[in-house]
Coordinates of C-alpha atoms and ligand atoms in Angstrom, one line a residue:
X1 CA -10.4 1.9 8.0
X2 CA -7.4 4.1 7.1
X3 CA -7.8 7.4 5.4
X4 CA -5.9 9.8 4.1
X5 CA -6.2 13.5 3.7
X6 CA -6.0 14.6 0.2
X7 CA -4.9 18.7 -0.4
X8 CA -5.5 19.0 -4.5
X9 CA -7.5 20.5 -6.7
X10 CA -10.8 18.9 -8.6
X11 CA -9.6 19.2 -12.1
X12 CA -13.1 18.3 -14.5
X13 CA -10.7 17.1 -17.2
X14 CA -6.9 16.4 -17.3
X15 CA -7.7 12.8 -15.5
X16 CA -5.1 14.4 -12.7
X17 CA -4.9 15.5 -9.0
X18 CA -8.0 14.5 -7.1
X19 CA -9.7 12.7 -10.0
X20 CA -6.8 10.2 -10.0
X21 CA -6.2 10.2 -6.3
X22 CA -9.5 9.4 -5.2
X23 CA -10.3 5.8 -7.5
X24 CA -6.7 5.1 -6.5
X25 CA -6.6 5.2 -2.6
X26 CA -10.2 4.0 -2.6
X27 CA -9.1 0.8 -4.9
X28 CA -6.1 0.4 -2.0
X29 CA -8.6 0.2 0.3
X30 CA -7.8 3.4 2.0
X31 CA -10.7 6.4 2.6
X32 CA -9.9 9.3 0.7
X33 CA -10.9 12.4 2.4
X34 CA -10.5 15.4 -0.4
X35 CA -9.5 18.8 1.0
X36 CA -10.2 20.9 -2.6
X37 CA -7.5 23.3 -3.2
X38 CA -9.0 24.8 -6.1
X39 CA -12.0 24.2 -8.4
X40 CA -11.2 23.4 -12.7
X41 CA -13.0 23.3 -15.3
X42 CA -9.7 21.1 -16.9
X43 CA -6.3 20.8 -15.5
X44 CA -3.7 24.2 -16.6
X45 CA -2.2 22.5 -20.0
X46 CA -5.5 23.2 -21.7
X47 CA -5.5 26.3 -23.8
X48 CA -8.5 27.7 -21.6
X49 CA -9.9 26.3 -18.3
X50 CA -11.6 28.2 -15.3
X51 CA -10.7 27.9 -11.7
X52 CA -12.4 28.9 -8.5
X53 CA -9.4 29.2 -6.3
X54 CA -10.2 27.8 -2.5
X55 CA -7.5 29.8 -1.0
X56 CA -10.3 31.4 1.5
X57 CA -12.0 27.9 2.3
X58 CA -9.2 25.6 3.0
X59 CA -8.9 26.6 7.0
X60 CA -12.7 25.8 7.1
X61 CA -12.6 22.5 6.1
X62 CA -9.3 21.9 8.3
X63 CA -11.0 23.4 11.4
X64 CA -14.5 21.5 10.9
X65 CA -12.1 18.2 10.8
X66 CA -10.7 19.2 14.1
X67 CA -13.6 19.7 15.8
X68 CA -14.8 16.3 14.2
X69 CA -12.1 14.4 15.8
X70 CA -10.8 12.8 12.8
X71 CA -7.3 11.7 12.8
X72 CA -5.1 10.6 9.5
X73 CA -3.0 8.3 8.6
X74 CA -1.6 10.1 5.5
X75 CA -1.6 13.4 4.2
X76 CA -1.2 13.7 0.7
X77 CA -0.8 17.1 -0.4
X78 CA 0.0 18.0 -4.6
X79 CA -1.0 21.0 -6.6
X80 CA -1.2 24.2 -5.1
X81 CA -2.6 27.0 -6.7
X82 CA -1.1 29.7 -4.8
X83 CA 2.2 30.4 -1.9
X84 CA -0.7 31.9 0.1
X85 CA -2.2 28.2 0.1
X86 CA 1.4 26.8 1.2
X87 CA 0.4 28.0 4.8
X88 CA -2.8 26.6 4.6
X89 CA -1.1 23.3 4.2
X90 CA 0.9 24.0 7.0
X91 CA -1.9 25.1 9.3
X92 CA -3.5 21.7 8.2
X93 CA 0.2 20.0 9.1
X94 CA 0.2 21.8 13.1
X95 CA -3.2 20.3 13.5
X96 CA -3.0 16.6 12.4
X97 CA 0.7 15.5 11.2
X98 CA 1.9 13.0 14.3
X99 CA 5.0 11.2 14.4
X100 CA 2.5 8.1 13.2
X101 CA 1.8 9.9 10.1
X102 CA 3.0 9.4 6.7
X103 CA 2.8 12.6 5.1
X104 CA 3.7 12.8 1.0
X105 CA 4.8 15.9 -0.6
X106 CA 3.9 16.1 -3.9
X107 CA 5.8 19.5 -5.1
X108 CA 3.8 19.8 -8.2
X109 CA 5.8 22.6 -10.7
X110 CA 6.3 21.5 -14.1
X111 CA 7.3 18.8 -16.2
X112 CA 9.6 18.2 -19.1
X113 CA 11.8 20.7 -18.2
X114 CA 9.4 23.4 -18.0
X115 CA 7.2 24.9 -15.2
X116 CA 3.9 25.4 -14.9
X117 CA 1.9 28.5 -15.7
X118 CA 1.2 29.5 -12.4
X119 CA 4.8 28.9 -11.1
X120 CA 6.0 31.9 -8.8
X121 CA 9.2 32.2 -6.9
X122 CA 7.1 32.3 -4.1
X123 CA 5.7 28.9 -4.6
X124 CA 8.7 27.4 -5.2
X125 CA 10.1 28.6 -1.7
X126 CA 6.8 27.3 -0.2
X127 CA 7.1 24.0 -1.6
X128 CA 10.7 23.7 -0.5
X129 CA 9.4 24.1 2.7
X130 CA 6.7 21.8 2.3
X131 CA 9.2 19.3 1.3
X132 CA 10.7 19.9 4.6
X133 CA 8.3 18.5 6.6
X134 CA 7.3 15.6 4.4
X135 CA 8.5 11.9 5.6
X136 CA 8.4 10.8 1.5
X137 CA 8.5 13.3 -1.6
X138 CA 7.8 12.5 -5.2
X139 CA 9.3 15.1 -7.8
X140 CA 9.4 14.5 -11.0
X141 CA 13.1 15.2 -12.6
X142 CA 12.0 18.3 -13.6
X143 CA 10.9 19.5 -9.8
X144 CA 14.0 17.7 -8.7
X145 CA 15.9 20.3 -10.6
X146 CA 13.6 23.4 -9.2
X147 CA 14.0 22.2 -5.7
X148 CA 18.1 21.2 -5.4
X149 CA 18.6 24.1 -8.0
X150 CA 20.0 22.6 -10.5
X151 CA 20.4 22.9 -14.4
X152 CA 17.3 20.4 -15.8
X153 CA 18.8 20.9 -19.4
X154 CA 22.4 20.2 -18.1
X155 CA 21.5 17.0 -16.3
X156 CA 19.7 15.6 -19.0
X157 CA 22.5 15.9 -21.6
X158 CA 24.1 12.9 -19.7
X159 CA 20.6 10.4 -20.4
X160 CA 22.8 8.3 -22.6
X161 CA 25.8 7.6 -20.2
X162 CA 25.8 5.1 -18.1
X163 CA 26.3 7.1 -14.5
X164 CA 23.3 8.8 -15.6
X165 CA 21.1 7.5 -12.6
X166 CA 24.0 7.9 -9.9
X167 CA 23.9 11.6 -11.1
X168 CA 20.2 11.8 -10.5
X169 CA 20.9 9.7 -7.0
X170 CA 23.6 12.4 -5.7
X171 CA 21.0 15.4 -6.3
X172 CA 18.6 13.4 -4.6
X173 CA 21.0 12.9 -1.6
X174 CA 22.0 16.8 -1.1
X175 CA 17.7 17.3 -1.1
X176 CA 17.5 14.5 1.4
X177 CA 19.6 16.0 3.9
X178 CA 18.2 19.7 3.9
X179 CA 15.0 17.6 5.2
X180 CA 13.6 17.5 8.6
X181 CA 12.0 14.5 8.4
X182 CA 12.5 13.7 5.2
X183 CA 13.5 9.7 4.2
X184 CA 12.5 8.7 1.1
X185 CA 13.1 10.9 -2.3
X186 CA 11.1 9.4 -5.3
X187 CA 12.3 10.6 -8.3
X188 CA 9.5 9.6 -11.0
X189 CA 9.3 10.1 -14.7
X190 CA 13.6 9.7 -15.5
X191 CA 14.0 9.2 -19.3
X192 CA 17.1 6.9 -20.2
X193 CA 18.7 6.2 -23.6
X194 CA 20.5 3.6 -25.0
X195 CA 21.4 2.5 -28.4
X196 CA 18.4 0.6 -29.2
X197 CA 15.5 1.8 -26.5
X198 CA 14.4 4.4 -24.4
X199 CA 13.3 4.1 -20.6
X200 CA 10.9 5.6 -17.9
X201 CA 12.1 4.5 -14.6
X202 CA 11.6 6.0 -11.1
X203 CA 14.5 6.3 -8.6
X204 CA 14.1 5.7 -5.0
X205 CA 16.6 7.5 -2.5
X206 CA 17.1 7.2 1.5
X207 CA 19.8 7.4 3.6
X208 CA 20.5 2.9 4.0
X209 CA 19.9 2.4 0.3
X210 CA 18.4 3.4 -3.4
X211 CA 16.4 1.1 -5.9
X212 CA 15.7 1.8 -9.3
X213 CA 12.8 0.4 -11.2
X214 CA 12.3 1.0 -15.2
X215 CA 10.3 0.2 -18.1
X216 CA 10.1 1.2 -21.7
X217 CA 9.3 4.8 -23.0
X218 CA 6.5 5.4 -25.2
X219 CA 8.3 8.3 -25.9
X220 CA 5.2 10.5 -24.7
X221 CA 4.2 12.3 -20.9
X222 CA 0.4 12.6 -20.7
X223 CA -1.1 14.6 -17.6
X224 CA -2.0 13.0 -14.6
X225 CA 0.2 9.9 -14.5
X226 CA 2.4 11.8 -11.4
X227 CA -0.4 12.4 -9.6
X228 CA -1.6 8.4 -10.2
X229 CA 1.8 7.6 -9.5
X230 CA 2.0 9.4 -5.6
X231 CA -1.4 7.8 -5.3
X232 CA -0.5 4.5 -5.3
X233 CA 2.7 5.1 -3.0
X234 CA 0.4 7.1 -0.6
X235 CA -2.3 4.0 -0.3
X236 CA 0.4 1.2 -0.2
X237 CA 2.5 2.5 2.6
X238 CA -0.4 3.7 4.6
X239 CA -1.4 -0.5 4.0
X240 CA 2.4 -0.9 5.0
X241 CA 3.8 -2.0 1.7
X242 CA 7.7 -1.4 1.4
X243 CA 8.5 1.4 -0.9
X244 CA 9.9 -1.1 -3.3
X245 CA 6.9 -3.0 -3.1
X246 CA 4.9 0.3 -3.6
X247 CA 6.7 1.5 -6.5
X248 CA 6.4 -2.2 -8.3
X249 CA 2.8 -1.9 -7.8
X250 CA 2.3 1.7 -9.3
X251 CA 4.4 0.9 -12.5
X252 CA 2.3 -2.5 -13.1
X253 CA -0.8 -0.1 -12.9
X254 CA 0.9 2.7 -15.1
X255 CA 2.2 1.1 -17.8
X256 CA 0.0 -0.5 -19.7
X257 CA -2.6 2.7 -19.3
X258 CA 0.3 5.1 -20.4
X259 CA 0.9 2.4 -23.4
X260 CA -2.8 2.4 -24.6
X261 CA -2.8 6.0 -24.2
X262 CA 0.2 6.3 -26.9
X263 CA -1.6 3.5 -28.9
X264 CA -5.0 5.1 -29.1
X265 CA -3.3 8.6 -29.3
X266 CA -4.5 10.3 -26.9
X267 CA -4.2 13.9 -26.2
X268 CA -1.5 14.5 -23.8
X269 CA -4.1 16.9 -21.7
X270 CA -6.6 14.4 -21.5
X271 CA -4.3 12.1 -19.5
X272 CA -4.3 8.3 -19.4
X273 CA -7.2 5.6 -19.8
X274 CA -6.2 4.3 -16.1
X275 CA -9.5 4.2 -14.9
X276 CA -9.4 0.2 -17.1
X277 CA -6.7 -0.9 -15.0
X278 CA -7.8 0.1 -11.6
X279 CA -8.4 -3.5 -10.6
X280 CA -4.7 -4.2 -10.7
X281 CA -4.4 -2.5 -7.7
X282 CA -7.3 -4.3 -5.5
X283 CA -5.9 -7.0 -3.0
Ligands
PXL1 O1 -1.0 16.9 -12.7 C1 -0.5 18.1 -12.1 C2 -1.6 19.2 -12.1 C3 -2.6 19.1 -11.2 N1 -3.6 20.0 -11.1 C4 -3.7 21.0 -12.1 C5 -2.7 21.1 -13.1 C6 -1.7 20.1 -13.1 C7 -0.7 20.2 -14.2 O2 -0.7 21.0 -15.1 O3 -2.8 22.0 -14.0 C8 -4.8 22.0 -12.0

């Protein structure tokens, strides 16, 4: 069976990071094998949460799967709690990324413009360099911005006009070849206006060629559906989907759970009711 290594944190609420990853790669038909970054009470958007930071543990589990033999054929790394834990990832990297690996880079910052609470320089450098060493990343527009350096607030002003998404596609391409082995750039979560309707789309970049895929906008972002979305990529190109193929298949499983989520309005910190619509990924 494949498997794939999972570096996130166990949030108990927020529906994000491992909580999503696992039922996803598992429904793929992949074995997810967590590596906890951090413990949660609930996921950072919540006005209070508590987190045991595994900072200190990460080498042990990295080092026991070592001396267990285990290879991968994905790494999936997302939220990091801390720069220190950037080299932990990279420690985990030296010891089982191959040139047979797929390795996805989540660089979890922010969203909607804004970063996260426990964004640092630091971690922003340490992501870049994550990023780096990926083979497929998957920011969201607002990560895109933190990683290429560029004005979030700026870009967006354009949403209505119609070279919107070739804007986004030529940001992606000066990212893509800062990258060692870097070929796909997923760009997730891009809002688009026009007169009538609003879109969600995600952007796919590589060197040969870019696709764009889109649906309609609830108009709402709830927490976890990144962290579903790099899920479903992960577990369909470890099975050897296309990316195309891969992204068709994680908007077919996010829509209609980020629809019923606006319908039933639901908290944005509680994330989406996916857990309905998992079957929509079994083959
Ligand atoms: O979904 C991203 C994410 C993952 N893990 C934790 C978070 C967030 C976003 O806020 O707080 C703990």
């Amino acid at each position: 069976m494949k498997k794939i290594a999972l570096i996130n944190d166990l949030s108990g609420f927020g529906k994000c990071s491992l909580t999503a990853a696992i039922p996803v790669i598992s429904c793929l038909g992949v074995q997810a094998c967590p590596l906890p970054t951090a413990v949660l009470s609930a996921q950072t958007g919540f006005p209070s949460y508590y987190c045991d930071d595994y900072t200190s543990k990460m080498n042990y589990f990295t080092d026991e799967w070592k001396k267990m033999d285990i290879t991968f054929d994905g790494i999936y790394s997302g939220y990091l709690g801390s720069a220190a834990q950037i080299h932990n990832v990279l420690y985990f990297l030296e010891q089982f990324q191959t040139k047979d690996t797929l390795y996805l880079a989540d660089p979890v910052m922010g969203d909607n413009g804004k970063r996260y609470t426990i964004f640092t320089d630091e971690l922003r450098k340490g992501m870049k360099t994550l990023t780096k060493r990926a083979n497929v990343i998957t920011p969201n527009l607002t990560e895109l911005c933190i990683l290429a350096d560029v004005d979030y607030e700026e870009l967006i002003l354009h949403s209505t006009e119609t070279d919107y998404i070739k804007r986004i596609e030529d940001v992606g391409h000066s990212l893509l070849t800062q990258g060692e082995t870097m070929q796909t750039i997923l760009i997730t979560g891009i809002v688009r206006h026009d007169e009538a309707h609003a879109y969600m789309g995600n952007l796919a970049i590589s060197e040969q060629e870019s696709f764009y895929h889109e649906t309609n906008f609830t108009g709402k972002s709830y927490s976890g559906t990144g962290d579903l979305f790099a899920s479903v990529i992960a577990g369909s190109l470890v099975q050897g989907l296309s990316t195309q193929e891969a992204i068709k298949k994680a908007a077919a499983f996010l829509h209609p759970a980020i629809e019923e989520a606006s319908k039933e309005n639901i908290d944005r910190n509680h994330g989406v009711p996916f857990e309905k619509y998992l079957s929509l990924l079994i083959s």
